mmCIF file of C-alpha atoms and ligand atoms in Angstrom:
data_model
loop_
_atom_site.group_PDB
_atom_site.id
_atom_site.type_symbol
_atom_site.label_atom_id
_atom_site.label_comp_id
_atom_site.label_asym_id
_atom_site.label_seq_id
_atom_site.Cartn_x
_atom_site.Cartn_y
_atom_site.Cartn_z
ATOM 1 C CA UNK A 1 0.011 -0.004 0.055
ATOM 2 C CA UNK A 2 1.337 3.429 -1.019
ATOM 3 C CA UNK A 3 1.435 6.129 1.610
ATOM 4 C CA UNK A 4 -0.449 9.288 0.867
ATOM 5 C CA UNK A 5 1.060 12.764 0.612
ATOM 6 C CA UNK A 6 -0.241 13.956 3.833
ATOM 7 C CA UNK A 7 -0.563 17.811 4.217
ATOM 8 C CA UNK A 8 -2.299 17.654 7.546
ATOM 9 C CA UNK A 9 -1.540 20.582 9.858
ATOM 10 C CA UNK A 10 -1.502 18.264 12.897
ATOM 11 C CA UNK A 11 -1.088 15.532 13.743
ATOM 12 C CA UNK A 12 1.132 15.754 10.915
ATOM 13 C CA UNK A 13 3.046 13.434 8.572
ATOM 14 C CA UNK A 14 6.230 11.639 10.179
ATOM 15 C CA UNK A 15 9.284 10.568 8.511
ATOM 16 C CA UNK A 16 8.751 7.079 6.956
ATOM 17 C CA UNK A 17 11.992 5.975 8.407
ATOM 18 C CA UNK A 18 10.943 6.688 11.910
ATOM 19 C CA UNK A 19 7.578 4.936 11.411
ATOM 20 C CA UNK A 20 9.381 1.816 10.126
ATOM 21 C CA UNK A 21 11.802 1.821 12.921
ATOM 22 C CA UNK A 22 8.889 2.044 15.423
ATOM 23 C CA UNK A 23 7.225 -0.888 13.528
ATOM 24 C CA UNK A 24 10.373 -3.059 13.697
ATOM 25 C CA UNK A 25 10.844 -2.252 17.426
ATOM 26 C CA UNK A 26 7.347 -2.483 18.465
ATOM 27 C CA UNK A 27 7.048 -5.976 19.858
ATOM 28 C CA UNK A 28 10.662 -6.516 21.122
ATOM 29 C CA UNK A 29 12.573 -3.204 21.661
ATOM 30 C CA UNK A 30 16.272 -3.933 21.156
ATOM 31 C CA UNK A 31 15.995 -7.573 22.278
ATOM 32 C CA UNK A 32 14.565 -6.755 25.651
ATOM 33 C CA UNK A 33 11.380 -8.776 25.140
ATOM 34 C CA UNK A 34 8.883 -5.903 25.505
ATOM 35 C CA UNK A 35 7.611 -2.832 23.832
ATOM 36 C CA UNK A 36 8.628 0.779 24.823
ATOM 37 C CA UNK A 37 4.914 1.224 25.616
ATOM 38 C CA UNK A 38 5.140 -1.394 28.318
ATOM 39 C CA UNK A 39 8.157 -0.133 30.070
ATOM 40 C CA UNK A 40 8.372 1.348 33.340
ATOM 41 C CA UNK A 41 9.058 5.092 33.106
ATOM 42 C CA UNK A 42 11.594 4.415 35.899
ATOM 43 C CA UNK A 43 13.468 1.531 34.003
ATOM 44 C CA UNK A 44 16.982 1.866 32.891
ATOM 45 C CA UNK A 45 15.796 1.403 29.193
ATOM 46 C CA UNK A 46 13.290 4.196 29.220
ATOM 47 C CA UNK A 47 15.586 6.639 31.204
ATOM 48 C CA UNK A 48 18.100 5.807 28.497
ATOM 49 C CA UNK A 49 15.693 6.682 25.734
ATOM 50 C CA UNK A 50 14.600 9.727 27.433
ATOM 51 C CA UNK A 51 17.974 11.157 28.336
ATOM 52 C CA UNK A 52 19.176 10.527 24.708
ATOM 53 C CA UNK A 53 16.051 12.354 23.399
ATOM 54 C CA UNK A 54 16.960 15.274 25.584
ATOM 55 C CA UNK A 55 20.632 15.276 24.670
ATOM 56 C CA UNK A 56 19.964 15.085 20.913
ATOM 57 C CA UNK A 57 17.403 18.029 21.303
ATOM 58 C CA UNK A 58 20.007 20.179 23.141
ATOM 59 C CA UNK A 59 22.433 19.570 20.379
ATOM 60 C CA UNK A 60 19.893 20.195 17.506
ATOM 61 C CA UNK A 61 18.696 23.652 19.071
ATOM 62 C CA UNK A 62 21.977 24.453 20.913
ATOM 63 C CA UNK A 63 20.315 24.582 24.334
ATOM 64 C CA UNK A 64 22.714 25.477 27.137
ATOM 65 C CA UNK A 65 22.627 23.964 30.720
ATOM 66 C CA UNK A 66 20.910 26.910 32.188
ATOM 67 C CA UNK A 67 17.755 25.897 30.334
ATOM 68 C CA UNK A 68 15.622 23.103 31.533
ATOM 69 C CA UNK A 69 13.664 20.694 29.287
ATOM 70 C CA UNK A 70 10.349 19.226 30.100
ATOM 71 C CA UNK A 71 8.252 16.707 28.121
ATOM 72 C CA UNK A 72 4.760 17.033 29.655
ATOM 73 C CA UNK A 73 1.298 16.207 28.779
ATOM 74 C CA UNK A 74 -1.595 18.894 28.184
ATOM 75 C CA UNK A 75 -0.732 20.142 24.827
ATOM 76 C CA UNK A 76 0.100 23.621 23.762
ATOM 77 C CA UNK A 77 -3.345 24.759 24.837
ATOM 78 C CA UNK A 78 -2.631 23.402 28.404
ATOM 79 C CA UNK A 79 0.390 25.689 28.454
ATOM 80 C CA UNK A 80 -1.884 28.653 27.896
ATOM 81 C CA UNK A 81 -2.767 28.108 31.437
ATOM 82 C CA UNK A 82 0.254 26.672 32.835
ATOM 83 C CA UNK A 83 2.670 29.472 31.538
ATOM 84 C CA UNK A 84 0.886 32.174 33.593
ATOM 85 C CA UNK A 85 0.446 30.012 36.565
ATOM 86 C CA UNK A 86 4.249 29.289 36.595
ATOM 87 C CA UNK A 87 5.704 32.599 35.459
ATOM 88 C CA UNK A 88 3.531 35.321 36.842
ATOM 89 C CA UNK A 89 5.120 35.301 40.335
ATOM 90 C CA UNK A 90 4.380 38.742 41.978
ATOM 91 C CA UNK A 91 3.512 40.199 38.410
ATOM 92 C CA UNK A 92 -0.161 41.101 37.783
ATOM 93 C CA UNK A 93 0.262 41.613 34.000
ATOM 94 C CA UNK A 94 1.464 39.715 31.044
ATOM 95 C CA UNK A 95 1.938 41.105 27.504
ATOM 96 C CA UNK A 96 0.625 39.278 24.404
ATOM 97 C CA UNK A 97 1.153 40.052 20.780
ATOM 98 C CA UNK A 98 -1.884 38.962 18.789
ATOM 99 C CA UNK A 99 -1.101 37.482 15.359
ATOM 100 C CA UNK A 100 -4.245 35.194 14.916
ATOM 101 C CA UNK A 101 -6.028 32.168 15.965
ATOM 102 C CA UNK A 102 -3.452 30.606 18.241
ATOM 103 C CA UNK A 103 -2.208 33.814 20.004
ATOM 104 C CA UNK A 104 -6.042 34.791 20.535
ATOM 105 C CA UNK A 105 -6.425 31.356 22.345
ATOM 106 C CA UNK A 106 -3.246 32.030 24.495
ATOM 107 C CA UNK A 107 -4.292 35.424 25.593
ATOM 108 C CA UNK A 108 -7.856 34.531 26.261
ATOM 109 C CA UNK A 109 -6.839 31.719 28.624
ATOM 110 C CA UNK A 110 -4.302 33.970 30.365
ATOM 111 C CA UNK A 111 -6.995 36.425 31.192
ATOM 112 C CA UNK A 112 -8.260 33.955 33.840
ATOM 113 C CA UNK A 113 -4.989 34.425 35.772
ATOM 114 C CA UNK A 114 -3.775 38.051 35.186
ATOM 115 C CA UNK A 115 -4.355 41.332 33.370
ATOM 116 C CA UNK A 116 -3.499 40.794 29.789
ATOM 117 C CA UNK A 117 -2.224 43.637 27.768
ATOM 118 C CA UNK A 118 -2.410 42.991 24.049
ATOM 119 C CA UNK A 119 0.858 45.038 23.106
ATOM 120 C CA UNK A 120 0.297 44.801 19.396
ATOM 121 C CA UNK A 121 -2.352 43.158 17.110
ATOM 122 C CA UNK A 122 -2.740 42.481 13.456
ATOM 123 C CA UNK A 123 -6.437 41.848 13.792
ATOM 124 C CA UNK A 124 -7.653 44.872 12.106
ATOM 125 C CA UNK A 125 -5.804 43.765 8.879
ATOM 126 C CA UNK A 126 -7.236 40.340 9.079
ATOM 127 C CA UNK A 127 -4.090 38.826 10.746
ATOM 128 C CA UNK A 128 -2.109 38.783 7.497
ATOM 129 C CA UNK A 129 1.140 40.143 8.929
ATOM 130 C CA UNK A 130 3.435 40.308 12.037
ATOM 131 C CA UNK A 131 3.133 43.863 13.651
ATOM 132 C CA UNK A 132 6.648 45.411 13.479
ATOM 133 C CA UNK A 133 8.387 45.585 16.912
ATOM 134 C CA UNK A 134 8.418 49.473 16.744
ATOM 135 C CA UNK A 135 4.586 49.287 17.015
ATOM 136 C CA UNK A 136 4.514 47.191 20.231
ATOM 137 C CA UNK A 137 3.210 49.046 23.241
ATOM 138 C CA UNK A 138 4.505 46.881 26.266
ATOM 139 C CA UNK A 139 3.405 47.469 29.690
ATOM 140 C CA UNK A 140 5.447 48.938 32.422
ATOM 141 C CA UNK A 141 6.264 45.691 34.344
ATOM 142 C CA UNK A 142 4.918 42.477 32.580
ATOM 143 C CA UNK A 143 5.907 39.110 33.757
ATOM 144 C CA UNK A 144 6.682 38.084 30.187
ATOM 145 C CA UNK A 145 5.771 38.851 26.425
ATOM 146 C CA UNK A 146 4.089 36.073 24.702
ATOM 147 C CA UNK A 147 4.240 35.558 20.861
ATOM 148 C CA UNK A 148 3.140 32.628 18.547
ATOM 149 C CA UNK A 149 6.125 32.273 16.277
ATOM 150 C CA UNK A 150 4.068 30.502 13.489
ATOM 151 C CA UNK A 151 0.390 30.926 13.241
ATOM 152 C CA UNK A 152 -0.606 27.493 11.836
ATOM 153 C CA UNK A 153 -4.082 28.394 10.658
ATOM 154 C CA UNK A 154 -3.381 31.504 8.629
ATOM 155 C CA UNK A 155 0.139 30.665 7.836
ATOM 156 C CA UNK A 156 1.921 33.865 9.353
ATOM 157 C CA UNK A 157 5.366 33.273 10.708
ATOM 158 C CA UNK A 158 7.786 35.747 12.550
ATOM 159 C CA UNK A 159 10.705 36.633 10.280
ATOM 160 C CA UNK A 160 12.535 38.153 13.204
ATOM 161 C CA UNK A 161 13.194 37.437 16.930
ATOM 162 C CA UNK A 162 11.755 40.302 18.968
ATOM 163 C CA UNK A 163 13.918 41.914 21.561
ATOM 164 C CA UNK A 164 12.239 42.302 24.874
ATOM 165 C CA UNK A 165 15.204 43.344 26.944
ATOM 166 C CA UNK A 166 15.082 42.033 30.448
ATOM 167 C CA UNK A 167 11.342 40.861 30.105
ATOM 168 C CA UNK A 168 11.339 37.106 29.458
ATOM 169 C CA UNK A 169 10.073 36.382 25.805
ATOM 170 C CA UNK A 170 7.767 33.351 25.774
ATOM 171 C CA UNK A 171 7.053 31.659 22.315
ATOM 172 C CA UNK A 172 4.579 29.012 21.134
ATOM 173 C CA UNK A 173 6.637 27.315 18.525
ATOM 174 C CA UNK A 174 4.282 24.339 18.210
ATOM 175 C CA UNK A 175 4.319 24.524 14.421
ATOM 176 C CA UNK A 176 7.797 25.799 13.483
ATOM 177 C CA UNK A 177 10.256 24.495 16.125
ATOM 178 C CA UNK A 178 13.217 22.610 14.580
ATOM 179 C CA UNK A 179 12.217 23.959 11.169
ATOM 180 C CA UNK A 180 14.927 26.724 11.316
ATOM 181 C CA UNK A 181 17.643 27.665 13.780
ATOM 182 C CA UNK A 182 16.767 30.153 16.529
ATOM 183 C CA UNK A 183 18.836 31.610 19.408
ATOM 184 C CA UNK A 184 17.345 30.100 22.609
ATOM 185 C CA UNK A 185 19.247 32.648 24.771
ATOM 186 C CA UNK A 186 16.791 35.272 23.476
ATOM 187 C CA UNK A 187 13.867 33.538 25.000
ATOM 188 C CA UNK A 188 12.670 32.915 28.547
ATOM 189 C CA UNK A 189 10.579 30.024 27.606
ATOM 190 C CA UNK A 190 9.706 28.069 24.523
ATOM 191 C CA UNK A 191 6.901 25.540 24.216
ATOM 192 C CA UNK A 192 5.584 23.228 21.435
ATOM 193 C CA UNK A 193 3.163 20.475 21.020
ATOM 194 C CA UNK A 194 4.918 17.641 19.404
ATOM 195 C CA UNK A 195 2.407 16.668 16.802
ATOM 196 C CA UNK A 196 3.168 19.314 14.051
ATOM 197 C CA UNK A 197 6.937 18.914 13.668
ATOM 198 C CA UNK A 198 8.442 16.366 15.722
ATOM 199 C CA UNK A 199 6.244 13.425 16.944
ATOM 200 C CA UNK A 200 2.675 12.115 17.678
ATOM 201 C CA UNK A 201 0.351 13.838 19.817
ATOM 202 C CA UNK A 202 0.433 13.579 23.567
ATOM 203 C CA UNK A 203 3.741 15.214 24.511
ATOM 204 C CA UNK A 204 4.396 18.884 24.921
ATOM 205 C CA UNK A 205 7.990 20.320 24.990
ATOM 206 C CA UNK A 206 8.842 23.096 27.284
ATOM 207 C CA UNK A 207 12.277 24.797 27.400
ATOM 208 C CA UNK A 208 12.398 27.096 30.266
ATOM 209 C CA UNK A 209 15.263 29.296 31.531
ATOM 210 C CA UNK A 210 16.336 28.157 35.014
ATOM 211 C CA UNK A 211 15.882 31.638 36.674
ATOM 212 C CA UNK A 212 12.208 31.614 35.799
ATOM 213 C CA UNK A 213 11.629 28.612 37.897
ATOM 214 C CA UNK A 214 10.496 28.820 41.588
ATOM 215 C CA UNK A 215 7.508 31.154 40.965
ATOM 216 C CA UNK A 216 4.565 28.960 40.448
ATOM 217 C CA UNK A 217 1.307 30.149 42.076
ATOM 218 C CA UNK A 218 -0.021 27.895 44.841
ATOM 219 C CA UNK A 219 -3.076 27.035 42.632
ATOM 220 C CA UNK A 220 -0.833 25.747 39.789
ATOM 221 C CA UNK A 221 -1.634 21.875 39.409
ATOM 222 C CA UNK A 222 1.358 20.126 40.782
ATOM 223 C CA UNK A 223 2.004 17.867 37.738
ATOM 224 C CA UNK A 224 2.164 21.174 35.807
ATOM 225 C CA UNK A 225 4.444 23.014 38.131
ATOM 226 C CA UNK A 226 7.790 23.114 36.086
ATOM 227 C CA UNK A 227 9.858 23.452 39.187
ATOM 228 C CA UNK A 228 8.610 20.270 40.607
ATOM 229 C CA UNK A 229 8.843 18.487 37.299
ATOM 230 C CA UNK A 230 12.407 19.726 36.782
ATOM 231 C CA UNK A 231 13.589 18.473 40.338
ATOM 232 C CA UNK A 232 12.037 15.068 39.841
ATOM 233 C CA UNK A 233 13.634 14.258 36.460
ATOM 234 C CA UNK A 234 11.077 12.379 34.353
ATOM 235 C CA UNK A 235 9.823 10.640 37.645
ATOM 236 C CA UNK A 236 7.206 12.882 39.230
ATOM 237 C CA UNK A 237 4.351 11.155 37.449
ATOM 238 C CA UNK A 238 4.253 9.065 34.289
ATOM 239 C CA UNK A 239 5.590 11.027 31.306
ATOM 240 C CA UNK A 240 4.109 10.200 27.818
ATOM 241 C CA UNK A 241 6.604 7.529 27.238
ATOM 242 C CA UNK A 242 5.755 6.301 23.793
ATOM 243 C CA UNK A 243 5.455 9.885 22.204
ATOM 244 C CA UNK A 244 8.820 10.666 23.852
ATOM 245 C CA UNK A 245 10.415 7.682 22.319
ATOM 246 C CA UNK A 246 9.204 8.650 18.791
ATOM 247 C CA UNK A 247 10.304 12.256 19.297
ATOM 248 C CA UNK A 248 13.614 10.793 20.139
ATOM 249 C CA UNK A 249 13.786 8.948 16.876
ATOM 250 C CA UNK A 250 12.863 12.112 14.862
ATOM 251 C CA UNK A 251 15.621 14.094 16.772
ATOM 252 C CA UNK A 252 18.087 11.335 15.820
ATOM 253 C CA UNK A 253 17.043 11.573 12.164
ATOM 254 C CA UNK A 254 17.372 15.293 12.089
ATOM 255 C CA UNK A 255 21.021 14.996 13.532
ATOM 256 C CA UNK A 256 21.714 12.602 10.833
ATOM 257 C CA UNK A 257 20.443 14.777 8.112
ATOM 258 C CA UNK A 258 22.901 17.429 9.197
ATOM 259 C CA UNK A 259 20.839 19.239 11.965
ATOM 260 C CA UNK A 260 18.452 22.199 11.826
ATOM 261 C CA UNK A 261 20.602 24.482 9.541
ATOM 262 C CA UNK A 262 20.445 21.736 6.700
ATOM 263 C CA UNK A 263 16.789 21.134 7.340
ATOM 264 C CA UNK A 264 16.110 24.837 7.116
ATOM 265 C CA UNK A 265 17.736 24.760 3.763
ATOM 266 C CA UNK A 266 15.214 22.096 2.504
ATOM 267 C CA UNK A 267 12.313 23.980 4.062
ATOM 268 C CA UNK A 268 13.289 27.244 2.317
ATOM 269 C CA UNK A 269 13.497 25.454 -0.905
ATOM 270 C CA UNK A 270 10.083 23.704 -0.474
ATOM 271 C CA UNK A 271 8.249 26.924 0.579
ATOM 272 C CA UNK A 272 9.777 29.135 -2.124
ATOM 273 C CA UNK A 273 8.911 26.576 -4.769
ATOM 274 C CA UNK A 274 5.212 26.302 -3.588
ATOM 275 C CA UNK A 275 4.784 30.165 -3.158
ATOM 276 C CA UNK A 276 6.287 30.793 -6.683
ATOM 277 C CA UNK A 277 3.573 28.514 -8.062
ATOM 278 C CA UNK A 278 0.990 30.331 -6.111
ATOM 279 C CA UNK A 279 2.320 33.722 -7.462
ATOM 280 C CA UNK A 280 2.841 32.442 -11.064
ATOM 281 C CA UNK A 281 -0.610 33.393 -12.337
ATOM 282 C CA UNK A 282 -3.634 35.006 -10.691
ATOM 283 C CA UNK A 283 -5.460 31.793 -10.234
ATOM 284 C CA UNK A 284 -4.205 30.990 -6.637
ATOM 285 C CA UNK A 285 -3.869 33.835 -4.170
ATOM 286 C CA UNK A 286 -2.050 34.148 -0.825
ATOM 287 C CA UNK A 287 -3.106 36.794 1.539
ATOM 288 C CA UNK A 288 -0.073 37.011 3.881
ATOM 289 C CA UNK A 289 2.418 39.786 3.518
ATOM 290 C CA UNK A 290 5.455 38.376 1.724
ATOM 291 C CA UNK A 291 8.026 38.657 4.550
ATOM 292 C CA UNK A 292 5.851 37.027 6.954
ATOM 293 C CA UNK A 293 4.596 34.090 4.951
ATOM 294 C CA UNK A 294 5.004 30.813 6.785
ATOM 295 C CA UNK A 295 7.514 28.166 5.557
ATOM 296 C CA UNK A 296 5.349 25.529 7.243
ATOM 297 C CA UNK A 297 1.740 26.345 6.478
ATOM 298 C CA UNK A 298 1.234 27.641 3.112
ATOM 299 C CA UNK A 299 -2.399 28.965 2.657
ATOM 300 C CA UNK A 300 -4.055 29.915 -0.542
ATOM 301 C CA UNK A 301 -7.378 30.585 -2.220
ATOM 302 C CA UNK A 302 -8.910 29.770 -5.520
ATOM 303 C CA UNK A 303 -11.191 32.210 -7.372
ATOM 304 C CA UNK A 304 -14.253 30.949 -5.419
ATOM 305 C CA UNK A 305 -15.236 28.571 -2.603
ATOM 306 C CA UNK A 306 -16.700 26.083 -4.883
ATOM 307 C CA UNK A 307 -13.231 25.643 -6.628
ATOM 308 C CA UNK A 308 -11.684 25.553 -3.177
ATOM 309 C CA UNK A 309 -13.727 22.522 -2.346
ATOM 310 C CA UNK A 310 -13.372 20.909 -5.717
ATOM 311 C CA UNK A 311 -9.566 21.350 -5.454
ATOM 312 C CA UNK A 312 -9.352 19.705 -2.067
ATOM 313 C CA UNK A 313 -11.719 16.807 -3.074
ATOM 314 C CA UNK A 314 -9.879 16.062 -6.422
ATOM 315 C CA UNK A 315 -6.540 16.345 -4.746
ATOM 316 C CA UNK A 316 -7.706 13.647 -2.210
ATOM 317 C CA UNK A 317 -8.582 11.411 -4.985
ATOM 318 C CA UNK A 318 -5.006 11.670 -6.309
ATOM 319 C CA UNK A 319 -3.411 10.823 -2.903
ATOM 320 C CA UNK A 320 -2.857 14.498 -1.837
ATOM 321 C CA UNK A 321 -4.681 14.488 1.485
ATOM 322 C CA UNK A 322 -5.741 16.945 4.119
ATOM 323 C CA UNK A 323 -5.474 20.066 1.936
ATOM 324 C CA UNK A 324 -8.598 21.766 2.966
ATOM 325 C CA UNK A 325 -8.150 25.044 4.972
ATOM 326 C CA UNK A 326 -9.114 25.305 8.584
ATOM 327 C CA UNK A 327 -12.889 26.124 9.003
ATOM 328 C CA UNK A 328 -12.108 29.735 10.249
ATOM 329 C CA UNK A 329 -10.096 30.528 7.205
ATOM 330 C CA UNK A 330 -11.417 28.493 4.291
ATOM 331 C CA UNK A 331 -9.426 28.104 1.190
ATOM 332 C CA UNK A 332 -6.643 25.522 0.934
ATOM 333 C CA UNK A 333 -3.772 24.962 3.462
ATOM 334 C CA UNK A 334 -0.703 22.720 2.573
ATOM 335 C CA UNK A 335 1.376 22.088 5.723
ATOM 336 C CA UNK A 336 4.850 21.192 4.751
ATOM 337 C CA UNK A 337 6.680 20.540 7.973
ATOM 338 C CA UNK A 338 10.076 18.989 8.144
ATOM 339 C CA UNK A 339 8.792 15.485 7.365
ATOM 340 C CA UNK A 340 7.195 16.555 4.023
ATOM 341 C CA UNK A 341 9.696 15.984 1.198
ATOM 342 C CA UNK A 342 10.298 18.079 -1.969
ATOM 343 C CA UNK A 343 8.722 15.218 -3.822
ATOM 344 C CA UNK A 344 5.482 15.706 -2.047
ATOM 345 C CA UNK A 345 5.627 19.413 -2.868
ATOM 346 C CA UNK A 346 6.369 18.651 -6.592
ATOM 347 C CA UNK A 347 3.299 16.251 -6.536
ATOM 348 C CA UNK A 348 1.106 19.171 -5.099
ATOM 349 C CA UNK A 349 2.539 21.703 -7.701
ATOM 350 C CA UNK A 350 1.836 19.281 -10.624
ATOM 351 C CA UNK A 351 -1.792 18.870 -9.383
ATOM 352 C CA UNK A 352 -2.152 22.647 -9.134
ATOM 353 C CA UNK A 353 -1.000 23.088 -12.724
ATOM 354 C CA UNK A 354 -3.240 20.401 -13.857
ATOM 355 C CA UNK A 355 -6.236 21.946 -11.944
ATOM 356 C CA UNK A 356 -5.529 25.252 -13.232
ATOM 357 C CA UNK A 357 -5.491 24.135 -16.819
ATOM 358 C CA UNK A 358 -8.872 22.705 -16.423
ATOM 359 C CA UNK A 359 -10.669 25.169 -14.389
ATOM 360 C CA UNK A 360 -8.577 28.456 -14.779
HETATM 361 C C1 LIG B 1 -1.794 23.178 17.160
HETATM 362 C C2 LIG B 1 -1.340 24.264 17.780
HETATM 363 C C3 LIG B 1 -1.688 24.647 19.084
HETATM 364 C C4 LIG B 1 -2.830 23.545 19.851
HETATM 365 O O1 LIG B 1 -2.072 22.540 20.249
HETATM 366 P P1 LIG B 1 -2.688 21.229 21.161
HETATM 367 O O2 LIG B 1 -1.618 20.368 21.337
HETATM 368 O O3 LIG B 1 -3.818 20.726 20.301
HETATM 369 O O4 LIG B 1 -3.207 21.873 22.401
HETATM 370 C C5 LIG B 1 -1.349 25.660 19.704
HETATM 371 N N1 LIG B 1 -0.587 26.621 19.136
HETATM 372 C C6 LIG B 1 -0.034 26.329 17.846
HETATM 373 C C7 LIG B 1 0.778 27.398 17.254
HETATM 374 C C8 LIG B 1 -0.556 25.228 17.135
HETATM 375 O O5 LIG B 1 -0.105 25.047 15.841
#
């Protein structure tokens, strides 16, 4: 059976090599007579898997020792609550930059715990760009500034790393982590659900600077208290063991490919080719400011909704699946994360040309 080209925004396509490896390890992991799924999270075997995953991730991103790494449950949306509960400390305000659907979700959740200052928003222009830092109106003493580095639904991505001085910068990188290098030292905390770019759903990565620990509010659920989780190293409660194992295999593969710098080159090439096709004639249109176009989630519209629907349906019949845009945005969205190959992008482009010939 042939695998489809899966453009799903998440849970997203995984590298075939990783899936094959999982399959061959499934019943008997490295001759131990059991599956990773069935191992104690305190066993030497699982701790070996988890510490290697962490080591490889540190190498891929270049994470120094003063940043702690957590693999927790709760998803990126859970973090919308856990971040204020952990980081507010004595502060009463947090600043948020609103660039679309996911930043809106983050700031709405934070309102349960603190005063939210929306320091900048691109809402009035339909969330089609990232507000320039010169337009941000930060509050006097916020606990942190929160951004969504890549808006998965509209396809808007920060082309720059904001400078927030001494105020910790917090970023939701769920849909672009490991797709391009970034300097972790510019951030206080970075978080990402695994299911877009590095694993199956069920595990959330949190990279947090050490000096931000120890401030959790009393009402913060203990299992989501970063400080307690860091102190107990994988053993406070059961971590999502199987997703961590698969994420570890993805990290290993990224290192073997040459690391994030090499992966970024491929991502640039894939995105450029696809946007060039969109821009080639007037048949397909993308609404995002060119500098802020996402390399991961490429959105476009056909001349009318009926054609959008026909495009997605016909593509599906040809093995190009999950191209329908999010219900709030409509149109078409091709998610081309790390695991989508250039061959998949080429197949999509060939289909776009054929479709345009018939309906353009
Ligand atoms: C998918 C996504 C989320 C939601 O993640 P869950 O794991 O479903 O909670 C949040 N932020 C961004 C940027 C996303 O792409």
